[in-house]
Amino acid sequence: MSDKPFSKIVLIFISALDQFLKWTALICGGATLTFMTGFSVWNVLIMRKALNAPITGAEDLLILALVTIVALSIPLGARTGAHIEIEILESRMSVLFAKWSIIFIKALGATMLGLMGWRLWHAGGTASKFGETTQQLLISFEPFYYLLSVSTLIYALVLVLDIWQIIQAQKENQLQIGEKLL
């Protein structure tokens, strides 16, 4: 029995994941960056410098916006291959050994990220209980733990899909940002 239908399903899933990551980064990341820029300019130039009345809790909001940007960039960076890889020894390895060492490292990374995502989810569930909030506005870290957890778990999924691609085609087919969005 051929695994061609399964391969097509996985390729369709990868394509849908790519579109989701692109649009999420474009819309949510763009909105968050716009907020950070506008709010920083408003707080520093107008409220602080001109009116001598800085916005209380501005740093809290900017830190949480930065956490959101990081959470949005983790899976997109993983899918585009933007994360750092050190390939010093790969040229000295046999092709088979290099392939399986990459698979092993990606499997180890996916396992570690899966555990990290699980622990972040757990931390989100206990954040309110233990009073984990921002300093001035007392905004709970709970939703941000959940956001980082989902982001980390998507990264783990990307690594699993990379392993599948390496086994199927001997190389990873990474997302190219310059492609058309539609």
XYZ file of N, CA, C and O in Angstrom:
728
model
N 0.839 -1.189 0.000
C 0.000 0.000 0.000
C 0.882 1.250 0.000
O 1.780 1.390 0.804
N 0.622 2.142 -0.897
C 1.434 3.350 -1.048
C 1.023 4.406 -0.030
O -0.124 4.499 0.367
N 2.005 5.215 0.374
C 1.698 6.289 1.308
C 1.526 7.618 0.575
O 1.634 8.675 1.166
N 1.245 7.563 -0.738
C 1.058 8.786 -1.522
C -0.107 9.635 -1.013
O 0.046 10.844 -0.899
N -1.287 9.059 -0.703
C -2.362 9.913 -0.171
C -1.954 10.577 1.148
O -2.270 11.747 1.365
N -1.250 9.859 2.003
C -0.786 10.440 3.259
C 0.204 11.565 2.991
O 0.155 12.612 3.630
N 1.092 11.372 2.026
C 2.057 12.410 1.665
C 1.355 13.664 1.158
O 1.749 14.781 1.497
N 0.314 13.477 0.351
C -0.429 14.636 -0.143
C -1.121 15.368 1.000
O -1.146 16.600 1.024
N -1.668 14.625 1.940
C -2.333 15.239 3.090
C -1.326 16.050 3.908
O -1.613 17.178 4.319
N -0.152 15.489 4.127
C 0.871 16.203 4.899
C 1.324 17.450 4.153
O 1.496 18.514 4.761
N 1.504 17.359 2.842
C 1.908 18.530 2.067
C 0.838 19.620 2.084
O 1.147 20.816 2.164
N -0.439 19.214 2.031
C -1.530 20.185 2.134
C -1.519 20.830 3.516
O -1.705 22.045 3.649
N -1.274 20.026 4.556
C -1.206 20.555 5.916
C -0.046 21.540 6.056
O -0.212 22.605 6.663
N 1.104 21.202 5.489
C 2.263 22.103 5.542
C 1.947 23.416 4.835
O 2.268 24.498 5.330
N 1.296 23.332 3.683
C 0.925 24.543 2.947
C -0.060 25.392 3.745
O 0.075 26.624 3.799
N -1.033 24.748 4.386
C -1.999 25.492 5.217
C -1.303 26.119 6.424
O -1.602 27.259 6.795
N -0.371 25.384 7.033
C 0.391 25.925 8.154
C 1.210 27.139 7.721
O 1.261 28.153 8.421
N 1.829 27.040 6.546
C 2.597 28.169 6.012
C 1.719 29.403 5.837
O 2.107 30.515 6.214
N 0.537 29.220 5.253
C -0.371 30.353 5.055
C -0.807 30.935 6.394
O -0.853 32.160 6.555
N -1.111 30.071 7.356
C -1.509 30.535 8.680
C -0.395 31.349 9.338
O -0.641 32.425 9.886
N 0.833 30.849 9.257
C 1.960 31.551 9.880
C 2.226 32.888 9.195
O 2.501 33.887 9.865
N 2.125 32.922 7.875
C 2.336 34.176 7.150
C 1.305 35.224 7.548
O 1.656 36.363 7.871
N 0.041 34.840 7.507
C -1.016 35.802 7.795
C -1.024 36.207 9.257
O -1.314 37.369 9.575
N -0.739 35.288 10.150
C -0.678 35.628 11.564
C 0.448 36.622 11.821
O 0.267 37.608 12.540
N 1.596 36.362 11.229
C 2.724 37.281 11.397
C 2.412 38.641 10.784
O 2.716 39.684 11.371
N 1.781 38.632 9.625
C 1.479 39.883 8.939
C 0.442 40.707 9.703
O 0.663 41.889 9.989
N -0.653 40.087 10.079
C -1.743 40.831 10.708
C -1.465 41.093 12.192
O -1.439 42.242 12.638
N -1.257 40.022 12.949
C -1.057 40.193 14.403
C 0.281 40.859 14.708
O 0.355 41.750 15.558
N 1.328 40.417 14.029
C 2.642 41.026 14.244
C 2.667 42.476 13.809
O 3.211 43.344 14.495
N 2.048 42.748 12.666
C 1.986 44.128 12.183
C 1.187 45.022 13.115
O 1.586 46.155 13.407
N 0.067 44.514 13.606
C -0.748 45.303 14.540
C 0.007 45.554 15.843
O -0.035 46.663 16.393
N 0.713 44.539 16.326
C 1.465 44.697 17.570
C 2.615 45.686 17.391
O 2.852 46.538 18.252
N 3.320 45.604 16.279
C 4.402 46.556 16.018
C 3.867 47.978 15.843
O 4.484 48.947 16.307
N 2.723 48.111 15.191
C 2.104 49.433 15.037
C 1.735 50.003 16.402
O 1.984 51.185 16.679
N 1.145 49.156 17.258
C 0.815 49.599 18.613
C 2.065 50.028 19.363
O 2.083 51.092 19.993
N 3.102 49.201 19.310
C 4.332 49.523 20.043
C 4.929 50.848 19.575
O 5.339 51.678 20.387
N 4.966 51.045 18.282
C 5.543 52.274 17.734
C 4.703 53.493 18.120
O 5.231 54.482 18.647
N 3.413 53.421 17.850
C 2.543 54.551 18.157
C 2.491 54.866 19.642
O 2.562 56.035 20.048
N 2.380 53.832 20.457
C 2.293 54.031 21.903
C 3.597 54.591 22.460
O 3.587 55.457 23.327
N 4.727 54.105 21.961
C 6.021 54.614 22.414
C 6.194 56.079 22.059
O 6.634 56.885 22.889
N 5.853 56.421 20.835
C 5.970 57.818 20.406
C 5.042 58.686 21.238
O 5.439 59.757 21.735
N 3.792 58.260 21.414
C 2.827 59.035 22.195
C 3.310 59.212 23.633
O 3.293 60.318 24.168
N 3.757 58.120 24.244
C 4.174 58.185 25.647
C 5.432 59.035 25.839
O 5.490 59.879 26.722
N 6.437 58.809 25.009
C 7.718 59.486 25.215
C 7.679 60.936 24.736
O 8.039 61.846 25.484
N 7.264 61.154 23.496
C 7.334 62.505 22.943
C 6.240 63.433 23.460
O 6.514 64.592 23.779
N 5.029 62.938 23.534
C 3.929 63.831 23.896
C 3.698 63.840 25.403
O 3.761 64.892 26.047
N 3.448 62.670 25.972
C 3.092 62.632 27.392
C 4.283 62.944 28.300
O 4.150 63.693 29.255
N 5.430 62.370 28.016
C 6.577 62.555 28.912
C 7.303 63.862 28.653
O 7.559 64.632 29.572
N 7.664 64.116 27.403
C 8.473 65.307 27.094
C 7.639 66.586 27.045
O 8.017 67.599 27.629
N 6.510 66.558 26.341
C 5.730 67.782 26.165
C 4.853 68.102 27.376
O 4.795 69.244 27.818
N 4.185 67.094 27.929
C 3.228 67.352 29.012
C 3.759 66.971 30.395
O 3.085 67.217 31.390
N 4.938 66.361 30.442
C 5.552 65.929 31.696
C 4.610 65.055 32.541
O 4.531 65.179 33.754
N 3.876 64.169 31.851
C 2.944 63.267 32.535
C 2.947 61.910 31.831
O 2.030 61.585 31.077
N 4.004 61.100 32.038
C 4.074 59.818 31.332
C 2.906 58.901 31.706
O 2.330 59.014 32.790
N 2.567 58.028 30.796
C 1.454 57.098 31.005
C 1.884 56.039 32.019
O 2.916 55.389 31.857
N 1.091 55.883 33.062
C 1.374 54.863 34.077
C 1.187 53.485 33.471
O 0.161 53.193 32.857
N 2.179 52.635 33.631
C 2.101 51.273 33.132
C 2.494 51.104 31.676
O 2.307 50.036 31.099
N 3.040 52.137 31.073
C 3.428 52.059 29.663
C 4.466 50.957 29.444
O 4.394 50.218 28.455
N 5.401 50.849 30.380
C 6.438 49.816 30.249
C 5.822 48.422 30.296
O 6.243 47.517 29.567
N 4.802 48.242 31.143
C 4.118 46.947 31.218
C 3.513 46.567 29.869
O 3.671 45.443 29.394
N 2.819 47.524 29.259
C 2.179 47.259 27.976
C 3.201 46.976 26.879
O 3.006 46.079 26.047
N 4.303 47.714 26.888
C 5.327 47.494 25.868
C 6.035 46.157 26.055
O 6.359 45.472 25.081
N 6.258 45.753 27.299
C 6.893 44.452 27.559
C 5.977 43.323 27.100
O 6.428 42.362 26.450
N 4.686 43.426 27.386
C 3.745 42.388 26.961
C 3.609 42.358 25.441
O 3.470 41.280 24.842
N 3.672 43.515 24.802
C 3.643 43.553 23.335
C 4.894 42.902 22.760
O 4.827 42.181 21.754
N 6.021 43.120 23.410
C 7.266 42.484 22.960
C 7.195 40.966 23.112
O 7.644 40.224 22.231
N 6.611 40.490 24.201
C 6.419 39.041 24.392
C 5.541 38.494 23.265
O 5.803 37.413 22.726
N 4.522 39.240 22.889
C 3.637 38.820 21.798
C 4.407 38.730 20.481
O 4.253 37.760 19.735
N 5.253 39.704 20.208
C 6.066 39.680 18.977
C 6.979 38.454 18.966
O 7.099 37.765 17.951
N 7.612 38.166 20.085
C 8.495 37.002 20.169
C 7.699 35.728 19.944
O 8.112 34.840 19.192
N 6.529 35.628 20.589
C 5.709 34.423 20.438
C 5.264 34.232 18.987
O 5.227 33.103 18.490
N 4.950 35.319 18.302
C 4.538 35.209 16.901
C 5.701 34.855 15.986
O 5.514 34.229 14.949
N 6.895 35.252 16.358
C 8.047 35.025 15.480
C 8.660 33.634 15.631
O 9.349 33.177 14.727
N 8.442 32.968 16.744
C 9.067 31.659 16.972
C 8.682 30.637 15.902
O 9.549 30.077 15.244
N 7.383 30.363 15.678
C 7.070 29.338 14.670
C 7.363 29.789 13.246
O 7.774 28.981 12.410
N 7.185 31.082 12.958
C 7.492 31.556 11.606
C 8.988 31.442 11.337
O 9.404 31.022 10.258
N 9.803 31.816 12.321
C 11.251 31.676 12.165
C 11.659 30.226 11.982
O 12.565 29.911 11.204
N 10.982 29.328 12.683
C 11.280 27.905 12.537
C 10.939 27.421 11.139
O 11.692 26.661 10.521
N 9.820 27.867 10.620
C 9.368 27.399 9.303
C 10.207 27.971 8.163
O 10.370 27.344 7.133
N 10.748 29.175 8.356
C 11.562 29.786 7.305
C 13.038 29.413 7.409
O 13.823 29.767 6.541
N 13.411 28.730 8.488
C 14.812 28.356 8.674
C 15.652 29.502 9.194
O 16.869 29.533 8.993
N 15.031 30.460 9.878
C 15.746 31.632 10.368
C 16.528 31.365 11.644
O 17.377 32.167 12.014
N 16.235 30.275 12.329
C 16.961 29.977 13.558
C 18.374 29.498 13.227
O 18.629 28.926 12.173
N 19.262 29.717 14.131
C 20.674 29.440 13.897
C 20.945 27.942 13.908
O 20.492 27.223 14.792
N 21.672 27.494 12.914
C 22.157 26.119 12.851
C 23.655 26.177 12.607
O 24.124 26.937 11.770
N 24.386 25.378 13.327
C 25.829 25.326 13.138
C 26.141 24.034 12.399
O 25.901 22.944 12.904
N 26.661 24.176 11.199
C 26.906 23.022 10.332
C 28.392 22.868 10.041
O 28.798 22.688 8.901
N 29.191 22.930 11.061
C 30.639 22.856 10.878
C 31.070 21.478 10.413
O 31.873 21.331 9.495
N 30.524 20.461 11.026
C 30.983 19.102 10.751
C 30.215 18.403 9.644
O 30.622 17.332 9.198
N 29.117 18.984 9.192
C 28.267 18.308 8.213
C 29.009 17.989 6.916
O 28.797 16.938 6.322
N 29.893 18.858 6.484
C 30.619 18.604 5.233
C 31.603 17.450 5.364
O 32.007 16.851 4.368
N 32.000 17.113 6.574
C 32.942 16.020 6.794
C 32.250 14.678 7.062
O 32.903 13.669 7.210
N 30.915 14.700 7.161
C 30.159 13.480 7.443
C 29.725 12.806 6.151
O 29.596 13.459 5.118
N 29.449 11.534 6.258
C 28.830 10.852 5.125
C 27.398 11.367 5.000
O 26.817 11.874 5.964
N 26.821 11.235 3.829
C 25.475 11.737 3.584
C 24.472 11.050 4.511
O 23.606 11.697 5.100
N 24.601 9.747 4.669
C 23.683 8.994 5.517
C 23.811 9.406 6.983
O 22.803 9.622 7.664
N 25.053 9.540 7.468
C 25.258 9.944 8.861
C 24.748 11.368 9.096
O 24.123 11.645 10.125
N 24.981 12.276 8.138
C 24.504 13.658 8.266
C 22.980 13.688 8.317
O 22.396 14.403 9.146
N 22.341 12.897 7.452
C 20.879 12.853 7.418
C 20.324 12.393 8.762
O 19.441 13.031 9.333
N 20.851 11.301 9.295
C 20.313 10.758 10.539
C 20.717 11.582 11.757
O 19.982 11.620 12.746
N 21.836 12.262 11.690
C 22.182 13.143 12.816
C 21.247 14.347 12.853
O 20.834 14.790 13.934
N 20.877 14.866 11.684
C 19.918 15.971 11.626
C 18.561 15.507 12.135
O 17.898 16.221 12.910
N 18.149 14.319 11.738
C 16.872 13.773 12.207
C 16.905 13.603 13.729
O 15.948 13.963 14.426
N 18.000 13.081 14.249
C 18.115 12.885 15.697
C 18.046 14.214 16.439
O 17.327 14.352 17.441
N 18.778 15.213 15.972
C 18.794 16.523 16.630
C 17.416 17.177 16.559
O 16.940 17.772 17.534
N 16.749 17.079 15.409
C 15.409 17.652 15.282
C 14.413 16.918 16.180
O 13.535 17.545 16.778
N 14.546 15.601 16.300
C 13.669 14.839 17.199
C 13.914 15.233 18.649
O 12.969 15.397 19.433
N 15.175 15.395 19.010
C 15.518 15.841 20.355
C 14.953 17.245 20.613
O 14.375 17.522 21.671
N 15.095 18.134 19.639
C 14.553 19.485 19.757
C 13.035 19.489 19.867
O 12.469 20.224 20.669
N 12.359 18.658 19.061
C 10.897 18.584 19.127
C 10.441 18.074 20.491
O 9.462 18.581 21.060
N 11.152 17.093 21.031
C 10.821 16.569 22.359
C 11.001 17.653 23.416
O 10.129 17.861 24.271
N 12.125 18.341 23.350
C 12.404 19.399 24.318
C 11.376 20.534 24.206
O 10.877 21.042 25.219
N 11.042 20.926 22.995
C 10.053 21.978 22.802
C 8.659 21.530 23.230
O 7.872 22.335 23.736
N 8.347 20.262 23.019
C 7.073 19.736 23.493
C 6.971 19.826 25.003
O 5.940 20.242 25.553
N 8.045 19.446 25.692
C 8.062 19.570 27.153
C 7.971 21.031 27.592
O 7.252 21.366 28.541
N 8.679 21.895 26.896
C 8.648 23.313 27.233
C 7.250 23.886 27.015
O 6.740 24.650 27.853
N 6.599 23.526 25.909
C 5.241 23.991 25.645
C 4.264 23.508 26.708
O 3.398 24.269 27.158
N 4.412 22.259 27.114
C 3.561 21.707 28.167
C 3.755 22.457 29.478
O 2.793 22.801 30.157
N 5.019 22.741 29.836
C 5.302 23.454 31.091
C 4.837 24.916 31.026
O 4.385 25.471 32.024
N 4.943 25.542 29.865
C 4.428 26.903 29.714
C 2.906 26.928 29.870
O 2.352 27.852 30.474
N 2.240 25.915 29.319
C 0.790 25.825 29.467
C 0.428 25.668 30.947
O -0.499 26.303 31.446
N 1.170 24.813 31.631
C 0.948 24.614 33.066
C 1.211 25.915 33.835
O 0.444 26.270 34.743
N 2.257 26.629 33.490
C 2.570 27.907 34.149
C 1.453 28.918 33.912
O 1.125 29.704 34.812
N 0.862 28.897 32.719
C -0.261 29.785 32.448
C -1.451 29.475 33.337
O -2.151 30.380 33.799
N -1.662 28.200 33.590
C -2.775 27.798 34.443
C -2.593 28.193 35.896
O -3.569 28.348 36.633
N -1.363 28.355 36.315
C -1.105 28.703 37.722
C -0.666 30.158 37.912
O -0.415 30.568 39.038
N -0.587 30.914 36.837
C -0.103 32.301 36.931
C -0.995 33.151 37.823
O -0.506 33.916 38.664
N -2.297 33.045 37.658
C -3.215 33.838 38.490
C -3.156 33.396 39.946
O -3.213 34.223 40.859
N -3.044 32.104 40.148
C -2.999 31.553 41.509
C -1.803 32.089 42.292
O -1.894 32.372 43.484
N -0.666 32.214 41.599
C 0.552 32.666 42.272
C 0.800 34.167 42.107
O 1.851 34.674 42.487
N -0.153 34.884 41.516
C -0.042 36.331 41.406
C 1.011 36.811 40.434
O 1.599 37.879 40.639
N 1.247 36.076 39.366
C 2.233 36.491 38.369
C 1.606 37.548 37.469
O 0.813 37.236 36.582
N 1.972 38.798 37.729
C 1.408 39.923 36.994
C 2.506 40.934 36.674
O 3.615 40.849 37.192
N 2.140 41.894 35.834
C 3.068 42.990 35.567
C 3.171 43.867 36.814
O 2.324 43.793 37.701
N 4.195 44.702 36.858
C 4.474 45.460 38.072
C 3.478 46.576 38.353
O 3.025 46.736 39.484
N 3.136 47.366 37.348
C 2.311 48.544 37.610
C 0.823 48.317 37.378
O -0.005 48.709 38.183
N 0.473 47.675 36.277
C -0.936 47.509 35.936
C -1.535 46.197 36.440
O -2.732 45.989 36.328
N -0.708 45.331 36.957
C -1.131 44.029 37.481
C -1.894 43.197 36.454
O -2.877 42.536 36.768
N -1.406 43.221 35.207
C -1.970 42.394 34.146
C -1.405 40.985 34.325
O -0.195 40.798 34.423
N -2.282 39.995 34.348
C -1.851 38.616 34.557
C -1.015 38.125 33.371
O -1.313 38.428 32.217
N 0.004 37.337 33.684
C 0.833 36.741 32.634
C 0.174 35.511 32.001
O 0.700 34.959 31.043
N -0.969 35.083 32.533
C -1.612 33.848 32.082
C -1.792 33.755 30.565
O -1.337 32.791 29.948
N -2.429 34.729 29.893
C -2.605 34.580 28.442
C -1.282 34.590 27.674
O -1.181 33.974 26.610
N -0.282 35.228 28.218
C 1.009 35.288 27.537
C 1.767 33.972 27.675
O 2.487 33.563 26.763
N 1.594 33.301 28.806
C 2.133 31.942 28.941
C 1.470 31.019 27.925
O 2.128 30.198 27.293
N 0.147 31.143 27.782
C -0.566 30.306 26.818
C -0.107 30.594 25.390
O 0.094 29.676 24.591
N 0.080 31.869 25.073
C 0.547 32.247 23.738
C 1.939 31.669 23.462
O 2.186 31.097 22.392
N 2.841 31.791 24.432
C 4.180 31.219 24.262
C 4.120 29.700 24.171
O 4.895 29.083 23.430
N 3.212 29.075 24.914
C 3.064 27.626 24.869
C 2.626 27.164 23.476
O 3.227 26.246 22.907
N 1.607 27.797 22.940
C 1.121 27.427 21.603
C 2.213 27.662 20.570
O 2.447 26.828 19.677
N 2.906 28.772 20.686
C 3.997 29.094 19.775
C 5.097 28.033 19.815
O 5.584 27.575 18.771
N 5.464 27.624 21.010
C 6.508 26.611 21.178
C 6.048 25.255 20.645
O 6.823 24.535 20.013
N 4.787 24.920 20.871
C 4.260 23.645 20.366
C 4.172 23.646 18.838
O 4.399 22.608 18.207
N 3.865 24.794 18.240
C 3.890 24.873 16.774
C 5.312 24.680 16.261
O 5.539 24.023 15.240
N 6.288 25.238 16.973
C 7.694 25.031 16.601
C 8.031 23.540 16.664
O 8.684 23.008 15.754
N 7.568 22.847 17.699
C 7.806 21.405 17.801
C 7.160 20.682 16.618
O 7.760 19.765 16.033
N 5.952 21.088 16.252
C 5.282 20.501 15.095
C 6.074 20.743 13.813
O 6.205 19.846 12.971
N 6.619 21.950 13.670
C 7.443 22.262 12.490
C 8.656 21.332 12.430
O 9.011 20.833 11.358
N 9.284 21.067 13.568
C 10.425 20.153 13.586
C 10.013 18.735 13.192
O 10.737 18.058 12.459
N 8.855 18.296 13.646
C 8.354 16.967 13.259
C 8.100 16.927 11.752
O 8.447 15.948 11.068
N 7.511 17.992 11.218
C 7.287 18.056 9.770
C 8.607 18.113 9.005
O 8.723 17.542 7.909
N 9.608 18.789 9.551
C 10.947 18.800 8.933
C 11.522 17.387 8.870
O 12.104 16.991 7.863
N 11.365 16.648 9.966
C 11.852 15.260 9.995
C 11.154 14.447 8.916
O 11.798 13.692 8.177
N 9.848 14.605 8.807
C 9.100 13.880 7.787
C 9.613 14.236 6.392
O 9.792 13.353 5.547
N 9.862 15.525 6.138
C 10.357 15.954 4.833
C 11.746 15.395 4.551
O 12.036 14.994 3.420
N 12.603 15.368 5.564
C 13.955 14.827 5.365
C 13.887 13.346 5.025
O 14.593 12.873 4.134
N 13.035 12.619 5.711
C 12.906 11.184 5.446
C 12.327 10.945 4.049
O 12.774 10.061 3.322
N 11.356 11.763 3.642
C 10.705 11.586 2.342
C 11.558 12.061 1.170
O 11.649 11.384 0.159
N 12.178 13.237 1.306
C 12.804 13.867 0.141
C 14.273 14.203 0.329
O 14.842 14.896 -0.504
N 14.884 13.778 1.419
C 16.289 14.023 1.694
C 16.610 15.475 2.046
O 17.744 15.799 2.296
N 15.615 16.374 2.030
C 15.860 17.761 2.410
C 14.560 18.399 2.877
O 13.480 17.901 2.600
N 14.709 19.536 3.567
C 13.548 20.263 4.062
C 13.081 21.251 3.009
O 13.878 21.886 2.352
N 11.784 21.369 2.870
C 11.201 22.384 2.001
C 10.727 23.512 2.896
O 9.666 23.421 3.496
N 11.528 24.572 3.006
C 11.211 25.640 3.934
C 10.361 26.707 3.282
O 10.343 26.873 2.069
N 9.644 27.429 4.119
C 8.782 28.520 3.676
C 9.649 29.669 3.187
O 10.601 30.066 3.850
N 9.296 30.200 2.020
C 9.985 31.355 1.470
C 9.092 32.573 1.672
O 7.984 32.623 1.149
N 9.564 33.549 2.415
C 8.758 34.724 2.738
C 8.444 35.563 1.513
O 7.425 36.192 1.426
N 9.304 35.577 0.528
C 9.088 36.392 -0.659
C 8.007 35.887 -1.569
O 7.641 36.542 -2.534
N 7.424 34.703 -1.278
C 6.351 34.172 -2.128
C 5.093 34.995 -1.982
O 4.917 35.720 -1.013
N 4.190 34.825 -2.928
C 2.908 35.515 -2.846
C 2.141 35.009 -1.636
O 2.172 33.833 -1.304
N 1.400 35.916 -0.972
C 0.617 35.533 0.199
C -0.678 34.813 -0.179
O -1.227 34.073 0.605
N -1.205 35.044 -1.352
C -2.477 34.423 -1.737
C -2.267 33.222 -2.609
O -1.399 33.006 -3.298
